[in-house]
PDB file of C-alpha atoms in Angstrom:
ATOM      1  CA  LYS A   1       0.000   0.000   0.000  1.00  0.00           C
ATOM      2  CA  ALA A   2       1.529   3.298  -1.069  1.00  0.00           C
ATOM      3  CA  GLY A   3       2.090   5.879   1.630  1.00  0.00           C
ATOM      4  CA  VAL A   4       1.495   9.610   1.498  1.00  0.00           C
ATOM      5  CA  THR A   5       3.327  10.951  -1.545  1.00  0.00           C
ATOM      6  CA  GLN A   6       4.530  14.514  -1.732  1.00  0.00           C
ATOM      7  CA  THR A   7       6.006  16.106  -4.814  1.00  0.00           C
ATOM      8  CA  PRO A   8       8.437  17.562  -5.441  1.00  0.00           C
ATOM      9  CA  ARG A   9      10.878  16.550  -2.714  1.00  0.00           C
ATOM     10  CA  TYR A  10      12.972  19.673  -3.111  1.00  0.00           C
ATOM     11  CA  LEU A  11      12.217  23.049  -4.588  1.00  0.00           C
ATOM     12  CA  ILE A  12      14.161  26.281  -4.944  1.00  0.00           C
ATOM     13  CA  LYS A  13      12.257  29.451  -5.724  1.00  0.00           C
ATOM     14  CA  THR A  14      13.015  33.161  -5.882  1.00  0.00           C
ATOM     15  CA  ARG A  15      11.394  35.785  -3.685  1.00  0.00           C
ATOM     16  CA  GLY A  16       8.167  37.030  -5.208  1.00  0.00           C
ATOM     17  CA  GLN A  17       7.447  33.863  -7.133  1.00  0.00           C
ATOM     18  CA  GLN A  18       4.636  31.468  -6.355  1.00  0.00           C
ATOM     19  CA  VAL A  19       4.812  27.741  -5.744  1.00  0.00           C
ATOM     20  CA  THR A  20       2.439  24.786  -5.749  1.00  0.00           C
ATOM     21  CA  LEU A  21       3.089  21.676  -3.698  1.00  0.00           C
ATOM     22  CA  SER A  22       1.268  18.414  -4.237  1.00  0.00           C
ATOM     23  CA  CYS A  23       0.153  15.682  -1.870  1.00  0.00           C
ATOM     24  CA  SER A  24      -1.393  12.317  -2.724  1.00  0.00           C
ATOM     25  CA  PRO A  25      -2.873  10.684   0.389  1.00  0.00           C
ATOM     26  CA  ILE A  26      -3.067   6.993   1.092  1.00  0.00           C
ATOM     27  CA  SER A  27      -5.781   5.411  -1.008  1.00  0.00           C
ATOM     28  CA  GLY A  28      -9.123   5.775   0.757  1.00  0.00           C
ATOM     29  CA  HIS A  29      -7.982   8.566   3.053  1.00  0.00           C
ATOM     30  CA  ARG A  30     -10.174  11.628   2.682  1.00  0.00           C
ATOM     31  CA  SER A  31      -8.743  13.868   5.405  1.00  0.00           C
ATOM     32  CA  VAL A  32      -5.587  15.732   4.389  1.00  0.00           C
ATOM     33  CA  SER A  33      -3.642  18.213   6.503  1.00  0.00           C
ATOM     34  CA  TRP A  34      -0.656  20.431   5.818  1.00  0.00           C
ATOM     35  CA  TYR A  35       2.054  21.551   8.228  1.00  0.00           C
ATOM     36  CA  GLN A  36       5.003  23.881   7.962  1.00  0.00           C
ATOM     37  CA  GLN A  37       8.187  22.879   9.789  1.00  0.00           C
ATOM     38  CA  THR A  38      10.968  25.386  10.460  1.00  0.00           C
ATOM     39  CA  PRO A  39      13.844  25.349  12.971  1.00  0.00           C
ATOM     40  CA  GLY A  40      12.553  28.499  14.646  1.00  0.00           C
ATOM     41  CA  GLN A  41       8.800  27.939  14.768  1.00  0.00           C
ATOM     42  CA  GLY A  42       8.698  24.169  14.777  1.00  0.00           C
ATOM     43  CA  LEU A  43       5.670  22.412  13.322  1.00  0.00           C
ATOM     44  CA  GLN A  44       2.737  24.660  12.580  1.00  0.00           C
ATOM     45  CA  PHE A  45      -0.660  23.719  11.223  1.00  0.00           C
ATOM     46  CA  LEU A  46      -1.610  25.249   7.889  1.00  0.00           C
ATOM     47  CA  PHE A  47      -4.978  23.739   6.965  1.00  0.00           C
ATOM     48  CA  GLU A  48      -7.038  20.573   6.819  1.00  0.00           C
ATOM     49  CA  TYR A  49      -9.372  19.302   4.145  1.00  0.00           C
ATOM     50  CA  PHE A  50     -12.014  16.626   4.110  1.00  0.00           C
ATOM     51  CA  SER A  51     -14.013  15.695   1.028  1.00  0.00           C
ATOM     52  CA  GLU A  52     -12.870  18.838  -0.807  1.00  0.00           C
ATOM     53  CA  THR A  53     -13.914  21.146   2.054  1.00  0.00           C
ATOM     54  CA  GLN A  54     -11.516  23.112   4.214  1.00  0.00           C
ATOM     55  CA  ARG A  55     -12.514  22.348   7.788  1.00  0.00           C
ATOM     56  CA  ASN A  56      -9.676  24.012   9.680  1.00  0.00           C
ATOM     57  CA  LYS A  57      -7.177  26.746   8.953  1.00  0.00           C
ATOM     58  CA  GLY A  58      -4.094  27.830  10.863  1.00  0.00           C
ATOM     59  CA  ASN A  59      -2.772  31.317  11.466  1.00  0.00           C
ATOM     60  CA  PHE A  60      -1.015  31.942   8.199  1.00  0.00           C
ATOM     61  CA  PRO A  61      -1.392  34.889   5.843  1.00  0.00           C
ATOM     62  CA  GLY A  62      -3.684  34.701   2.845  1.00  0.00           C
ATOM     63  CA  ARG A  63      -0.677  34.013   0.612  1.00  0.00           C
ATOM     64  CA  PHE A  64      -1.013  30.423   1.769  1.00  0.00           C
ATOM     65  CA  SER A  65      -3.902  28.573   0.213  1.00  0.00           C
ATOM     66  CA  GLY A  66      -4.867  25.045  -0.541  1.00  0.00           C
ATOM     67  CA  ARG A  67      -7.436  22.833  -2.106  1.00  0.00           C
ATOM     68  CA  GLN A  68      -8.486  19.226  -2.300  1.00  0.00           C
ATOM     69  CA  PHE A  69      -9.705  17.426  -5.368  1.00  0.00           C
ATOM     70  CA  SER A  70     -12.420  14.819  -5.695  1.00  0.00           C
ATOM     71  CA  ASN A  71      -9.807  12.031  -5.612  1.00  0.00           C
ATOM     72  CA  SER A  72      -8.575  13.432  -2.256  1.00  0.00           C
ATOM     73  CA  ARG A  73      -5.287  14.675  -3.694  1.00  0.00           C
ATOM     74  CA  SER A  74      -4.402  18.038  -2.277  1.00  0.00           C
ATOM     75  CA  GLU A  75      -2.322  20.988  -3.333  1.00  0.00           C
ATOM     76  CA  MET A  76      -1.086  23.972  -1.411  1.00  0.00           C
ATOM     77  CA  ASN A  77      -0.049  27.213  -3.003  1.00  0.00           C
ATOM     78  CA  VAL A  78       2.117  29.978  -1.671  1.00  0.00           C
ATOM     79  CA  SER A  79       2.088  33.234  -3.595  1.00  0.00           C
ATOM     80  CA  THR A  80       4.559  36.109  -3.427  1.00  0.00           C
ATOM     81  CA  LEU A  81       7.195  33.999  -1.720  1.00  0.00           C
ATOM     82  CA  GLU A  82       9.240  35.463   1.113  1.00  0.00           C
ATOM     83  CA  LEU A  83      12.552  34.268   2.508  1.00  0.00           C
ATOM     84  CA  GLY A  84      10.737  33.223   5.672  1.00  0.00           C
ATOM     85  CA  ASP A  85       8.646  30.744   3.717  1.00  0.00           C
ATOM     86  CA  SER A  86      11.686  28.488   3.440  1.00  0.00           C
ATOM     87  CA  ALA A  87      10.639  25.361   5.292  1.00  0.00           C
ATOM     88  CA  LEU A  88       9.774  21.698   5.142  1.00  0.00           C
ATOM     89  CA  TYR A  89       6.116  21.349   4.185  1.00  0.00           C
ATOM     90  CA  LEU A  90       4.538  18.150   5.431  1.00  0.00           C
ATOM     91  CA  CYS A  91       1.295  16.618   4.287  1.00  0.00           C
ATOM     92  CA  ALA A  92      -0.615  14.071   6.348  1.00  0.00           C
ATOM     93  CA  SER A  93      -3.668  11.973   5.680  1.00  0.00           C
ATOM     94  CA  SER A  94      -6.160  10.036   7.770  1.00  0.00           C
ATOM     95  CA  LEU A  95      -8.739   7.358   7.013  1.00  0.00           C
ATOM     96  CA  ASP A  96     -10.729   8.374  10.039  1.00  0.00           C
ATOM     97  CA  PRO A  97     -12.506  11.715   9.411  1.00  0.00           C
ATOM     98  CA  GLN A  98     -11.789  12.707  13.008  1.00  0.00           C
ATOM     99  CA  ALA A  99      -8.177  11.533  12.886  1.00  0.00           C
ATOM    100  CA  ASN A 100      -8.596   9.909  16.293  1.00  0.00           C
ATOM    101  CA  TYR A 101      -5.967   7.379  15.356  1.00  0.00           C
ATOM    102  CA  GLY A 102      -3.487   9.958  14.181  1.00  0.00           C
ATOM    103  CA  TYR A 103      -2.235  10.950  10.795  1.00  0.00           C
ATOM    104  CA  THR A 104       0.140   9.282   8.359  1.00  0.00           C
ATOM    105  CA  PHE A 105       2.697  11.779   7.126  1.00  0.00           C
ATOM    106  CA  GLY A 106       4.595  12.084   3.895  1.00  0.00           C
ATOM    107  CA  SER A 107       8.307  12.840   3.650  1.00  0.00           C
ATOM    108  CA  GLY A 108       7.671  16.475   2.884  1.00  0.00           C
ATOM    109  CA  THR A 109       8.708  19.047   0.329  1.00  0.00           C
ATOM    110  CA  ARG A 110      11.781  21.086   1.226  1.00  0.00           C
ATOM    111  CA  LEU A 111      11.175  24.613  -0.109  1.00  0.00           C
ATOM    112  CA  THR A 112      14.066  27.053  -0.248  1.00  0.00           C
ATOM    113  CA  VAL A 113      13.361  30.673  -1.135  1.00  0.00           C
ATOM    114  CA  VAL A 114      16.360  32.691  -2.316  1.00  0.00           C
TER     115      VAL A 114
ATOM    116  CA  ALA B   1      -5.054  28.105  22.938  1.00  0.00           C
ATOM    117  CA  GLN B   2      -3.526  24.752  23.636  1.00  0.00           C
ATOM    118  CA  THR B   3       0.227  24.508  24.036  1.00  0.00           C
ATOM    119  CA  VAL B   4       2.615  21.582  24.207  1.00  0.00           C
ATOM    120  CA  THR B   5       5.986  21.806  25.931  1.00  0.00           C
ATOM    121  CA  GLN B   6       8.920  19.446  25.608  1.00  0.00           C
ATOM    122  CA  SER B   7      11.533  20.621  28.078  1.00  0.00           C
ATOM    123  CA  GLN B   8      14.366  18.414  26.862  1.00  0.00           C
ATOM    124  CA  PRO B   9      15.826  19.629  23.565  1.00  0.00           C
ATOM    125  CA  GLU B  10      18.270  16.701  23.514  1.00  0.00           C
ATOM    126  CA  MET B  11      18.575  13.355  25.231  1.00  0.00           C
ATOM    127  CA  SER B  12      21.025  10.513  24.891  1.00  0.00           C
ATOM    128  CA  VAL B  13      20.939   6.934  26.095  1.00  0.00           C
ATOM    129  CA  GLN B  14      23.088   3.837  25.846  1.00  0.00           C
ATOM    130  CA  GLU B  15      21.861   1.121  23.556  1.00  0.00           C
ATOM    131  CA  ALA B  16      19.628  -1.402  25.392  1.00  0.00           C
ATOM    132  CA  GLU B  17      18.864   1.022  28.212  1.00  0.00           C
ATOM    133  CA  THR B  18      15.639   2.854  29.004  1.00  0.00           C
ATOM    134  CA  VAL B  19      14.955   6.522  28.381  1.00  0.00           C
ATOM    135  CA  THR B  20      11.995   8.757  29.207  1.00  0.00           C
ATOM    136  CA  LEU B  21      11.046  11.817  27.173  1.00  0.00           C
ATOM    137  CA  SER B  22       8.929  14.466  28.869  1.00  0.00           C
ATOM    138  CA  CYS B  23       5.913  16.343  27.561  1.00  0.00           C
ATOM    139  CA  THR B  24       3.464  18.656  29.247  1.00  0.00           C
ATOM    140  CA  TYR B  25       0.458  20.351  27.710  1.00  0.00           C
ATOM    141  CA  ASP B  26      -1.979  23.046  28.574  1.00  0.00           C
ATOM    142  CA  THR B  27      -5.686  22.768  27.819  1.00  0.00           C
ATOM    143  CA  SER B  28      -9.036  23.489  29.383  1.00  0.00           C
ATOM    144  CA  GLU B  29     -10.754  20.770  27.386  1.00  0.00           C
ATOM    145  CA  SER B  30     -11.679  17.318  28.600  1.00  0.00           C
ATOM    146  CA  ASP B  31     -11.896  15.595  25.216  1.00  0.00           C
ATOM    147  CA  TYR B  32      -8.560  15.338  23.489  1.00  0.00           C
ATOM    148  CA  TYR B  33      -5.949  12.966  22.126  1.00  0.00           C
ATOM    149  CA  LEU B  34      -2.211  12.861  22.637  1.00  0.00           C
ATOM    150  CA  PHE B  35       0.405  11.458  20.307  1.00  0.00           C
ATOM    151  CA  TRP B  36       4.116  10.830  20.097  1.00  0.00           C
ATOM    152  CA  TYR B  37       5.649  11.070  16.662  1.00  0.00           C
ATOM    153  CA  LYS B  38       9.165  10.150  15.604  1.00  0.00           C
ATOM    154  CA  GLN B  39      10.982  11.986  12.803  1.00  0.00           C
ATOM    155  CA  PRO B  40      14.166  10.269  11.579  1.00  0.00           C
ATOM    156  CA  PRO B  41      16.528  11.936   9.079  1.00  0.00           C
ATOM    157  CA  SER B  42      14.253  10.704   6.277  1.00  0.00           C
ATOM    158  CA  ARG B  43      11.933  13.531   7.433  1.00  0.00           C
ATOM    159  CA  GLN B  44       8.791  11.410   7.537  1.00  0.00           C
ATOM    160  CA  MET B  45       6.842  11.742  10.784  1.00  0.00           C
ATOM    161  CA  ILE B  46       6.010   8.283  12.117  1.00  0.00           C
ATOM    162  CA  LEU B  47       3.303   7.713  14.711  1.00  0.00           C
ATOM    163  CA  VAL B  48       4.785   5.957  17.743  1.00  0.00           C
ATOM    164  CA  ILE B  49       1.889   5.850  20.178  1.00  0.00           C
ATOM    165  CA  ARG B  50      -1.431   7.515  20.933  1.00  0.00           C
ATOM    166  CA  GLN B  51      -3.543   8.088  24.035  1.00  0.00           C
ATOM    167  CA  GLU B  52      -7.174   9.089  24.413  1.00  0.00           C
ATOM    168  CA  ALA B  53      -7.691  11.456  27.304  1.00  0.00           C
ATOM    169  CA  TYR B  54     -10.763   9.605  28.532  1.00  0.00           C
ATOM    170  CA  LYS B  55      -8.779   6.389  28.995  1.00  0.00           C
ATOM    171  CA  GLN B  56      -7.008   6.023  32.306  1.00  0.00           C
ATOM    172  CA  GLN B  57      -4.916   3.096  31.167  1.00  0.00           C
ATOM    173  CA  ASN B  58      -1.532   4.079  29.771  1.00  0.00           C
ATOM    174  CA  ALA B  59      -0.967   3.138  26.133  1.00  0.00           C
ATOM    175  CA  THR B  60       1.750   0.633  25.236  1.00  0.00           C
ATOM    176  CA  GLU B  61       3.202  -0.364  21.872  1.00  0.00           C
ATOM    177  CA  ASN B  62       5.948  -2.975  22.193  1.00  0.00           C
ATOM    178  CA  ARG B  63       8.996  -1.189  23.657  1.00  0.00           C
ATOM    179  CA  PHE B  64       7.169   2.147  23.801  1.00  0.00           C
ATOM    180  CA  SER B  65       4.867   3.142  26.632  1.00  0.00           C
ATOM    181  CA  VAL B  66       3.478   6.355  28.023  1.00  0.00           C
ATOM    182  CA  ASN B  67       2.882   7.717  31.483  1.00  0.00           C
ATOM    183  CA  PHE B  68      -0.289   9.770  31.128  1.00  0.00           C
ATOM    184  CA  GLN B  69      -1.012  11.964  34.132  1.00  0.00           C
ATOM    185  CA  LYS B  70      -4.193  13.815  33.199  1.00  0.00           C
ATOM    186  CA  ALA B  71      -4.438  16.002  36.293  1.00  0.00           C
ATOM    187  CA  ALA B  72      -0.830  17.072  35.913  1.00  0.00           C
ATOM    188  CA  LYS B  73      -1.252  17.410  32.120  1.00  0.00           C
ATOM    189  CA  SER B  74       1.815  15.310  31.576  1.00  0.00           C
ATOM    190  CA  PHE B  75       2.407  12.745  28.820  1.00  0.00           C
ATOM    191  CA  SER B  76       5.870  11.206  28.933  1.00  0.00           C
ATOM    192  CA  LEU B  77       7.219   8.548  26.576  1.00  0.00           C
ATOM    193  CA  LYS B  78       9.307   5.657  27.842  1.00  0.00           C
ATOM    194  CA  ILE B  79      11.458   3.715  25.416  1.00  0.00           C
ATOM    195  CA  SER B  80      12.725   0.410  26.772  1.00  0.00           C
ATOM    196  CA  ASP B  81      15.653  -1.581  25.388  1.00  0.00           C
ATOM    197  CA  SER B  82      16.737   1.353  23.216  1.00  0.00           C
ATOM    198  CA  GLN B  83      17.929   0.450  19.736  1.00  0.00           C
ATOM    199  CA  LEU B  84      20.089   2.369  17.285  1.00  0.00           C
ATOM    200  CA  GLY B  85      17.064   2.744  15.012  1.00  0.00           C
ATOM    201  CA  ASP B  86      15.275   4.718  17.735  1.00  0.00           C
ATOM    202  CA  ALA B  87      17.576   7.689  17.132  1.00  0.00           C
ATOM    203  CA  ALA B  88      15.393  10.526  15.832  1.00  0.00           C
ATOM    204  CA  MET B  89      13.540  13.686  16.754  1.00  0.00           C
ATOM    205  CA  TYR B  90      10.527  12.911  18.909  1.00  0.00           C
ATOM    206  CA  PHE B  91       7.510  15.180  18.925  1.00  0.00           C
ATOM    207  CA  CYS B  92       4.661  15.212  21.385  1.00  0.00           C
ATOM    208  CA  ALA B  93       1.365  16.363  19.862  1.00  0.00           C
ATOM    209  CA  TYR B  94      -2.087  17.319  21.114  1.00  0.00           C
ATOM    210  CA  ARG B  95      -5.349  17.178  19.240  1.00  0.00           C
ATOM    211  CA  SER B  96      -8.573  18.640  20.563  1.00  0.00           C
ATOM    212  CA  GLY B  97     -11.640  16.464  20.204  1.00  0.00           C
ATOM    213  CA  ARG B  98     -13.245  19.370  18.346  1.00  0.00           C
ATOM    214  CA  SER B  99     -10.552  19.859  15.708  1.00  0.00           C
ATOM    215  CA  GLN B 100      -8.338  17.899  13.362  1.00  0.00           C
ATOM    216  CA  LYS B 101      -5.409  20.228  14.059  1.00  0.00           C
ATOM    217  CA  LEU B 102      -2.317  18.795  15.747  1.00  0.00           C
ATOM    218  CA  VAL B 103      -0.406  21.067  18.122  1.00  0.00           C
ATOM    219  CA  PHE B 104       3.208  19.960  18.386  1.00  0.00           C
ATOM    220  CA  GLY B 105       5.888  20.480  20.980  1.00  0.00           C
ATOM    221  CA  GLN B 106       9.335  21.685  19.920  1.00  0.00           C
ATOM    222  CA  GLY B 107      10.756  18.195  19.868  1.00  0.00           C
ATOM    223  CA  THR B 108      13.464  16.203  21.630  1.00  0.00           C
ATOM    224  CA  ARG B 109      16.458  14.920  19.700  1.00  0.00           C
ATOM    225  CA  LEU B 110      17.248  11.416  20.924  1.00  0.00           C
ATOM    226  CA  THR B 111      20.709   9.968  20.394  1.00  0.00           C
ATOM    227  CA  ILE B 112      21.442   6.295  20.982  1.00  0.00           C
ATOM    228  CA  ASN B 113      25.037   5.506  21.951  1.00  0.00           C
ATOM    229  CA  PRO B 114      26.300   2.059  20.905  1.00  0.00           C
TER     230      PRO B 114
END
């Protein structure tokens, strides 16, 4: 059974550009969450989707957005990139809509903004 | 807002010995879930163990067990018979029963000495 797949693994972008990250959850999982991991701020929640609906959103500026498709695949977009957006972006999925049994994470996309 | 605190940035233990990682959390809710995740250099967050707040019995998964003290809001992880493969960053996480958002601690880097 394939795990959570995130593409690309690494990405280098220039300030001001925009970027789209992709996440394919485990087959059958309909809940998908995104987290940003940085050395200074640690792991911070971005947003969570279930059946194409955003149910929860973290405290990030509007430059951060996401969506989920009918096949549960999810994308997150960051517009007008800033140096501080450099981070590891982790996607996680859950079979259980309430995620009571925890999430399965992908290996992340390492974004570097120069 | 809920917060999770891991007071030990780094820990080390001899192979085959036992180590305990500390975690405290702050919440006014009664319905919540607690998790320990492991993040090896591969970057993927791996669920180690979970605990429902309404269960008094401490969770156990093979060599991993927790000491859940609800009144003290403490959730420590004990690793018995430490193995080299246990070396990783360990994150304690809280999830409210009303949200799918995980709140993470800052992590503890565990080193296993052969």
